[in-house]
Short mmCIF file of C-alpha atoms (C1' of nucleotides) in Angstrom, two decimals:
data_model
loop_
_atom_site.label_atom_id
_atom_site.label_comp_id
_atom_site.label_asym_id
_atom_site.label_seq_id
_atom_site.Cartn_x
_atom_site.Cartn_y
_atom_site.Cartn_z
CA UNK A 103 22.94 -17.05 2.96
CA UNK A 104 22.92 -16.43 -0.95
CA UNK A 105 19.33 -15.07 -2.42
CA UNK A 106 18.56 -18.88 -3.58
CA UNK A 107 18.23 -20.82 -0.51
CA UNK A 108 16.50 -17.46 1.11
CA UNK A 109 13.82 -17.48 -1.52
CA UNK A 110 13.54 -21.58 -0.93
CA UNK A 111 12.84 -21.27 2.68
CA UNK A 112 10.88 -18.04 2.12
CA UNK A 113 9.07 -19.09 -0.09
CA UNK A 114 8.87 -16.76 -2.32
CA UNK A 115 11.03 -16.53 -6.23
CA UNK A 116 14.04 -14.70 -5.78
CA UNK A 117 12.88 -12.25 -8.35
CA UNK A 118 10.37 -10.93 -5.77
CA UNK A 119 13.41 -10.80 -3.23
CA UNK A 120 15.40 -9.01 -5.32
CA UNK A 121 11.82 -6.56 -6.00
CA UNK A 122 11.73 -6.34 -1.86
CA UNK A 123 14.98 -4.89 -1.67
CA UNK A 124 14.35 -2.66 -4.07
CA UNK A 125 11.56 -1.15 -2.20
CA UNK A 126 13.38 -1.52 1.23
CA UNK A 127 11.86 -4.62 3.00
CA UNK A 128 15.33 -6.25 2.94
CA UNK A 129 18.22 -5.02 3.53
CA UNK A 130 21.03 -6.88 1.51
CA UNK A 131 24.73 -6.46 2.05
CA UNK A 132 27.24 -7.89 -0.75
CA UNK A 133 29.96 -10.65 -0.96
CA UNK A 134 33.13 -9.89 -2.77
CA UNK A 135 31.78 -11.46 -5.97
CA UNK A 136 28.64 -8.95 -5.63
CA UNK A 137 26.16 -11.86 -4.87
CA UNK A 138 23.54 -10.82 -2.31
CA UNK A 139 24.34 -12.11 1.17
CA UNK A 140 21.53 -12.63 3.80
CA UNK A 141 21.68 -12.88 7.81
CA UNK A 142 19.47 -16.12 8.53
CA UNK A 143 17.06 -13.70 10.51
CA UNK A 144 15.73 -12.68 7.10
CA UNK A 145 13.96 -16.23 7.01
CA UNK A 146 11.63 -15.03 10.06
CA UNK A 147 11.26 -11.66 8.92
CA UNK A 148 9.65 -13.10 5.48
CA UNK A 149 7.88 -14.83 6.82
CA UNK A 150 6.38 -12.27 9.08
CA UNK A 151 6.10 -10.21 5.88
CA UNK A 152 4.37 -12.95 4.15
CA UNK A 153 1.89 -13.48 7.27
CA UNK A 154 0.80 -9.31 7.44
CA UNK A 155 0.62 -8.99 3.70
CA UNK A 156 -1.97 -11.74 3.39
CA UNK A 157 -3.88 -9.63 6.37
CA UNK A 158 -4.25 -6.70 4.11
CA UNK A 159 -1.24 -4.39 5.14
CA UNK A 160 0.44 -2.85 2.14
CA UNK A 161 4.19 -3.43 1.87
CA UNK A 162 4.62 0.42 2.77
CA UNK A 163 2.96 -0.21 5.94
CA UNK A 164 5.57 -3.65 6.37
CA UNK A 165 8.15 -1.75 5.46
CA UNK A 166 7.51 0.71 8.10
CA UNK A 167 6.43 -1.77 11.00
CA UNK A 168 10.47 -2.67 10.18
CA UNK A 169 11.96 0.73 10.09
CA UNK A 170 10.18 0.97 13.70
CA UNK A 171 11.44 -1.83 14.86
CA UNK A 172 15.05 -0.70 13.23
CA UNK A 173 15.19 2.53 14.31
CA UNK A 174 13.78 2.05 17.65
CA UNK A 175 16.02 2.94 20.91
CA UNK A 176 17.12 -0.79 21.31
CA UNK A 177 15.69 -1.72 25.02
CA UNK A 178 13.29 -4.58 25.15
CA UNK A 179 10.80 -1.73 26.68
CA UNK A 180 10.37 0.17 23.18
CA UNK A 181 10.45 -3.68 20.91
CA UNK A 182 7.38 -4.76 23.30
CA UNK A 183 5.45 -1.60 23.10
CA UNK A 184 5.32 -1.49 18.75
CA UNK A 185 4.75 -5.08 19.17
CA UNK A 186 1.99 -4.08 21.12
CA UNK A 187 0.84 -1.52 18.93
CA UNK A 188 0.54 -4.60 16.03
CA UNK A 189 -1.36 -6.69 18.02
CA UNK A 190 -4.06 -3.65 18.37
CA UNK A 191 -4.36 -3.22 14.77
CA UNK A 192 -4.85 -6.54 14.91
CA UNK A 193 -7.46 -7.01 17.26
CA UNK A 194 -9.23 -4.01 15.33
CA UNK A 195 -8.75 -6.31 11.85
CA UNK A 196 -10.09 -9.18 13.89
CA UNK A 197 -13.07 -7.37 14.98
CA UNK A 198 -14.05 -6.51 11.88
CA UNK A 199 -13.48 -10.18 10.63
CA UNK A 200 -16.11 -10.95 13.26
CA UNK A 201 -18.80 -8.55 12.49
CA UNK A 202 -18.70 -10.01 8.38
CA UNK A 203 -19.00 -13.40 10.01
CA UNK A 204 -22.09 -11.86 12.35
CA UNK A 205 -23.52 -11.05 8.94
CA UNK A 206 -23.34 -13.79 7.49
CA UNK A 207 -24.66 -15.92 10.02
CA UNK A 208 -27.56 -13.82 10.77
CA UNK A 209 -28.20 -14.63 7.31
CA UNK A 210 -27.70 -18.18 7.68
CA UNK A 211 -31.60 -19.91 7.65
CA UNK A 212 -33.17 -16.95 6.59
CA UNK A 213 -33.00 -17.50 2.55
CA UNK A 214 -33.00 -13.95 2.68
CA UNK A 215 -30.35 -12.61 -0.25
CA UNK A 216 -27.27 -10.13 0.06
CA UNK A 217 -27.31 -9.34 -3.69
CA UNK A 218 -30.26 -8.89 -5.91
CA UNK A 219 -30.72 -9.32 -9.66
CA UNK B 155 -32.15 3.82 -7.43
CA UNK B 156 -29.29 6.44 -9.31
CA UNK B 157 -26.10 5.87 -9.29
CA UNK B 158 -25.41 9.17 -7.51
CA UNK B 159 -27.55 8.18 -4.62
CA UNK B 160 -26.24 4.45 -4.62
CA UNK B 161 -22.35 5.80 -4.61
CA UNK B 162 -23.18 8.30 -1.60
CA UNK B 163 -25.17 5.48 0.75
CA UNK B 164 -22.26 2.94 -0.69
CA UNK B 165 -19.91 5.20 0.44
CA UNK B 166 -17.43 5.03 -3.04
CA UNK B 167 -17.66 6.90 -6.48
CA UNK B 168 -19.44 6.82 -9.19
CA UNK B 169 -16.83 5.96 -11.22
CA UNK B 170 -16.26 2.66 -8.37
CA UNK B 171 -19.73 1.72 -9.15
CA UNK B 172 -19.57 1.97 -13.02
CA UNK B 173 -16.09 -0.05 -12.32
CA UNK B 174 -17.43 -2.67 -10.76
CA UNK B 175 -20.58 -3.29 -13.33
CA UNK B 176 -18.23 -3.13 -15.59
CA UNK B 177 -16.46 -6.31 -14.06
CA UNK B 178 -19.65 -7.92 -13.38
CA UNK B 179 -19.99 -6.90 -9.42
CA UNK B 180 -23.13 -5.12 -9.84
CA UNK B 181 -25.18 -5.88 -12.48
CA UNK B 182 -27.78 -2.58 -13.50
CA UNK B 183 -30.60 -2.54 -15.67
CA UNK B 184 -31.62 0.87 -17.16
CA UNK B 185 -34.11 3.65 -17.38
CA UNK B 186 -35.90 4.59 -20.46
CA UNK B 187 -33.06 7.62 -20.46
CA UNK B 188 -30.11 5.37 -20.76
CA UNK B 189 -29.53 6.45 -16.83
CA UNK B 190 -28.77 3.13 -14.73
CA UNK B 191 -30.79 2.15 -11.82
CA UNK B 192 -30.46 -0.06 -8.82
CA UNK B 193 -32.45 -2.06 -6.71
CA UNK B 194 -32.09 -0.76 -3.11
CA UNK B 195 -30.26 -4.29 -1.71
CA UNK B 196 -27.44 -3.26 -3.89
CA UNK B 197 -26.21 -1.07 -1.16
CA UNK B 198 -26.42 -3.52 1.24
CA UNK B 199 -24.38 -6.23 -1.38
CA UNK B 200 -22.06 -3.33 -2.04
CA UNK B 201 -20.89 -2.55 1.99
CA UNK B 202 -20.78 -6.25 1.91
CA UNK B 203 -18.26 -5.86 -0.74
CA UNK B 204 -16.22 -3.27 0.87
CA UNK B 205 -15.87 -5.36 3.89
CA UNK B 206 -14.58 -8.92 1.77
CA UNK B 207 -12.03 -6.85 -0.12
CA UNK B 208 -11.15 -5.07 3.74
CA UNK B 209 -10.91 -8.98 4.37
CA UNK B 210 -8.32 -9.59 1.18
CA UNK B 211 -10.38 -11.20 -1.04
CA UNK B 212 -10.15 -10.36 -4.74
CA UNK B 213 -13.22 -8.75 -6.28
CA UNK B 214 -12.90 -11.64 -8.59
CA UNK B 215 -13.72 -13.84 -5.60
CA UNK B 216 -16.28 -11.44 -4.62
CA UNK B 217 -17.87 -11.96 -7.70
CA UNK B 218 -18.21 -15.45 -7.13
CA UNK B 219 -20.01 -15.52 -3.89
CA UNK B 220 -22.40 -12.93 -6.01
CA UNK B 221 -22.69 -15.93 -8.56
CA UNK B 222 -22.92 -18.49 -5.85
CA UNK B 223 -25.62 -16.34 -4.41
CA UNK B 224 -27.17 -15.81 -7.63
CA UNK B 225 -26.94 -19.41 -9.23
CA UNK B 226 -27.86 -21.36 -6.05
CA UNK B 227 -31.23 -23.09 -6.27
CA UNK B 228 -33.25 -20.75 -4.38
CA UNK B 229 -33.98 -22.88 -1.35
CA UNK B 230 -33.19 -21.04 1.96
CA UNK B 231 -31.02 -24.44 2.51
CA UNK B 232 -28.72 -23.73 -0.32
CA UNK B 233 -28.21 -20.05 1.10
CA UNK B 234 -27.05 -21.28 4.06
CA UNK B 235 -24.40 -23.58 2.98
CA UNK B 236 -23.01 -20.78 0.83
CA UNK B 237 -23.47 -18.44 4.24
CA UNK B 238 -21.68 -21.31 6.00
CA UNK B 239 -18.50 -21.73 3.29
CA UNK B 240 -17.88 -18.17 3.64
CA UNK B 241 -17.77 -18.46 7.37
CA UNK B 242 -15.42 -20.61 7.26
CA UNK B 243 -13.22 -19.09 5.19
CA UNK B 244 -13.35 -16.27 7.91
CA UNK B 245 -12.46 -18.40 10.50
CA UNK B 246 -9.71 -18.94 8.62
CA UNK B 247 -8.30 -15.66 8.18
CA UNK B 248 -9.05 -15.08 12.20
CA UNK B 249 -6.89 -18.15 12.78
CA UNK B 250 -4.36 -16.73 10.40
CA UNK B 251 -4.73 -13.25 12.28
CA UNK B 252 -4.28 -15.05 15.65
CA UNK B 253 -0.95 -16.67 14.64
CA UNK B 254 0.28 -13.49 13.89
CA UNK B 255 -1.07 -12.08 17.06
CA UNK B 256 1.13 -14.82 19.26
CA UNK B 257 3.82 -14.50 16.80
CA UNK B 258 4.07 -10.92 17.81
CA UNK B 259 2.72 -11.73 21.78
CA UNK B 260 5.44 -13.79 22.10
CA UNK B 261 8.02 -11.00 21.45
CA UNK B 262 6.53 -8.39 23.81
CA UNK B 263 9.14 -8.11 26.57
CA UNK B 264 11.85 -10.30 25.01
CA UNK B 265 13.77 -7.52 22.83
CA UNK B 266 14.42 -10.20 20.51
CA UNK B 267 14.10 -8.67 17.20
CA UNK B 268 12.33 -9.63 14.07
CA UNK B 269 14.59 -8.01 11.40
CA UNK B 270 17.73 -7.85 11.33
CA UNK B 271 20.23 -5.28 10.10
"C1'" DC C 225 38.48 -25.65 -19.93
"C1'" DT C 226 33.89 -26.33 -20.65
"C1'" DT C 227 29.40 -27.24 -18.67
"C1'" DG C 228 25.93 -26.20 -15.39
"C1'" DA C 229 24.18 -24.05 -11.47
"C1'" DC C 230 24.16 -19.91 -9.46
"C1'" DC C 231 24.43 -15.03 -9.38
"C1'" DT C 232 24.19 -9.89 -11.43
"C1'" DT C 233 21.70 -5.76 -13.74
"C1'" DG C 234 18.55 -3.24 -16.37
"C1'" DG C 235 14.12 -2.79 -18.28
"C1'" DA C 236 9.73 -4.33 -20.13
"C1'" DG C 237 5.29 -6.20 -19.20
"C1'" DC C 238 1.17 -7.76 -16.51
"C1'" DC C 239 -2.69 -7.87 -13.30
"C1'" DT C 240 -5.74 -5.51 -10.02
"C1'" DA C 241 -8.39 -1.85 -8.69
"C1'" DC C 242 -9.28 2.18 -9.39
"C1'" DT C 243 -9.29 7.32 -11.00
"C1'" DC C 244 -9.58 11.01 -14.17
"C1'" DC C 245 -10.78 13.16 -18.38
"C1'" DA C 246 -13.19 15.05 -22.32
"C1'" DC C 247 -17.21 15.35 -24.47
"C1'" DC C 248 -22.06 14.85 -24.77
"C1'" DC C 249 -27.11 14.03 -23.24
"C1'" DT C 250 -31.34 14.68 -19.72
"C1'" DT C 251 -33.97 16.73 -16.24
"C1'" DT C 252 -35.50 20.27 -13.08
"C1'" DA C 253 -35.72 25.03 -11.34
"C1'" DG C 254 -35.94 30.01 -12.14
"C1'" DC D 99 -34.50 29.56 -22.45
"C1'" DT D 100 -30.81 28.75 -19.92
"C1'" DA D 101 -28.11 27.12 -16.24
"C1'" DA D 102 -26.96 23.68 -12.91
"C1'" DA D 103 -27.07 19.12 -11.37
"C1'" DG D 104 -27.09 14.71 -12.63
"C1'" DG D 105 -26.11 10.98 -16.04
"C1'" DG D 106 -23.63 8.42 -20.10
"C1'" DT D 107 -19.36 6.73 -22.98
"C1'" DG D 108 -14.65 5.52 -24.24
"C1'" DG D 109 -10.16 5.60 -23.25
"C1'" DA D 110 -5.92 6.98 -20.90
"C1'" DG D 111 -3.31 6.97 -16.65
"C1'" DT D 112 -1.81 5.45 -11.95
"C1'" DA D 113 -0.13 2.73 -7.96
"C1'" DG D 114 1.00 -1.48 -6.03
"C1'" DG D 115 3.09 -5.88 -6.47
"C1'" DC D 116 5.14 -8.64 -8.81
"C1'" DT D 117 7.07 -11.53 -13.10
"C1'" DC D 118 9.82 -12.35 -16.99
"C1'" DC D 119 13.29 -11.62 -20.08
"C1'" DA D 120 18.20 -10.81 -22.16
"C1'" DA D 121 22.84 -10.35 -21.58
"C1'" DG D 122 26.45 -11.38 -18.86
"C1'" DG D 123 29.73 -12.51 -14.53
"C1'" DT D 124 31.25 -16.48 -10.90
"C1'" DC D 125 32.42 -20.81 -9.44
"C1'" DA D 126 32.77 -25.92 -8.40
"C1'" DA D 127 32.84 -30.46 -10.72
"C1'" DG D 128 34.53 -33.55 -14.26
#
DNA sequence: CTTGACCTTGGAGCCTACTCCACCCTTTAG
DNA sequence: CTAAAGGGTGGAGTAGGCTCCAAGGTCAAG
């Protein structure tokens, strides 16, 4: 799969594709011609990459939830337990989702201001 | 309220603080002295702010829910429909967060990889 | 054999959110 | 009176994450 059609289904232009590998969150192997050519895996990984980044991890962090998942000794055991590892960071991102909402609702019916002038 | 003693119960610099006045975040008045000074709710607003941005939203959109706060009519009623947007822009995000979650859930224990090589 | 869509590589430029600096003024304590 | 702790300004610099050229190679269709 060319760079194109991966940045169509991405998403994403393939300028900022291009900018990924650059920094490592794709890796790209060439045709003979030298165009860019893509497993279709790199769809879901993206995507995934799309998903974290919106929930505030850096691409430095993405990068490295891939390496892990990379370099990692290659039985299911070692995938599930980084998995695992994501889903607590997470839960912790979720939590703290929840206590802004708590705030605001407390709020909610008591006119009472979070910024004064 | 200095801005020594607001950037050490704020938890950031002064130099954050003087930032974010700057882009219209905080808003100080002064002391005969030139020195700024802030109410004592504008630590409150500014852990508030720490947590949105936590949250990935823009201090540009932070702003605006300042504004929104700011400009409403000052019925409690009006509060609480801003209170009640933002919620739900959290809820959101948590749904968002819990995609991700079973995304990752659903690969625990199946080895099948998200990134290819 | 040219046109058009697609690809390549630098490298510059932009926005966000700080962060640091130099230089100068004010206030309080000894 | 002086030193230390706090404050003020303007402006430069940084890191992260793109975004946009310009100049040029590749390839299928007509």
């Amino acid at each position: 799969m060319r760079i194109g059609e991966l940045a169509a289904q991405a998403g994403m232009t393939k300028d900022t594709i291009r900018f990924y590998e650059k920094v490592g969150l794709v890796a790209g192997h060439r045709l003979a011609n030298g165009y860019r050519d893509f497993p279709p895996e790199t769809v879901v990984w993206l995507h995934y990459v799309r998903t974290a980044q919106k929930l505030g991890f850096s691409l430095a962090e993405i990068a490295r939830h891939g390496e892990d998942l990379r370099d990692a000794p290659d039985s299911a055991q070692a995938l599930s337990t980084l998995f695992e590892e994501k889903i607590q960071v997470i839960d912790e991102r979720m939590a703290e989702l929840g206590a802004l909402r708590a705030e605001l609702t407390a709020r909610v019916g008591t006119g009472c201001p979070l910024r004064a002038n």
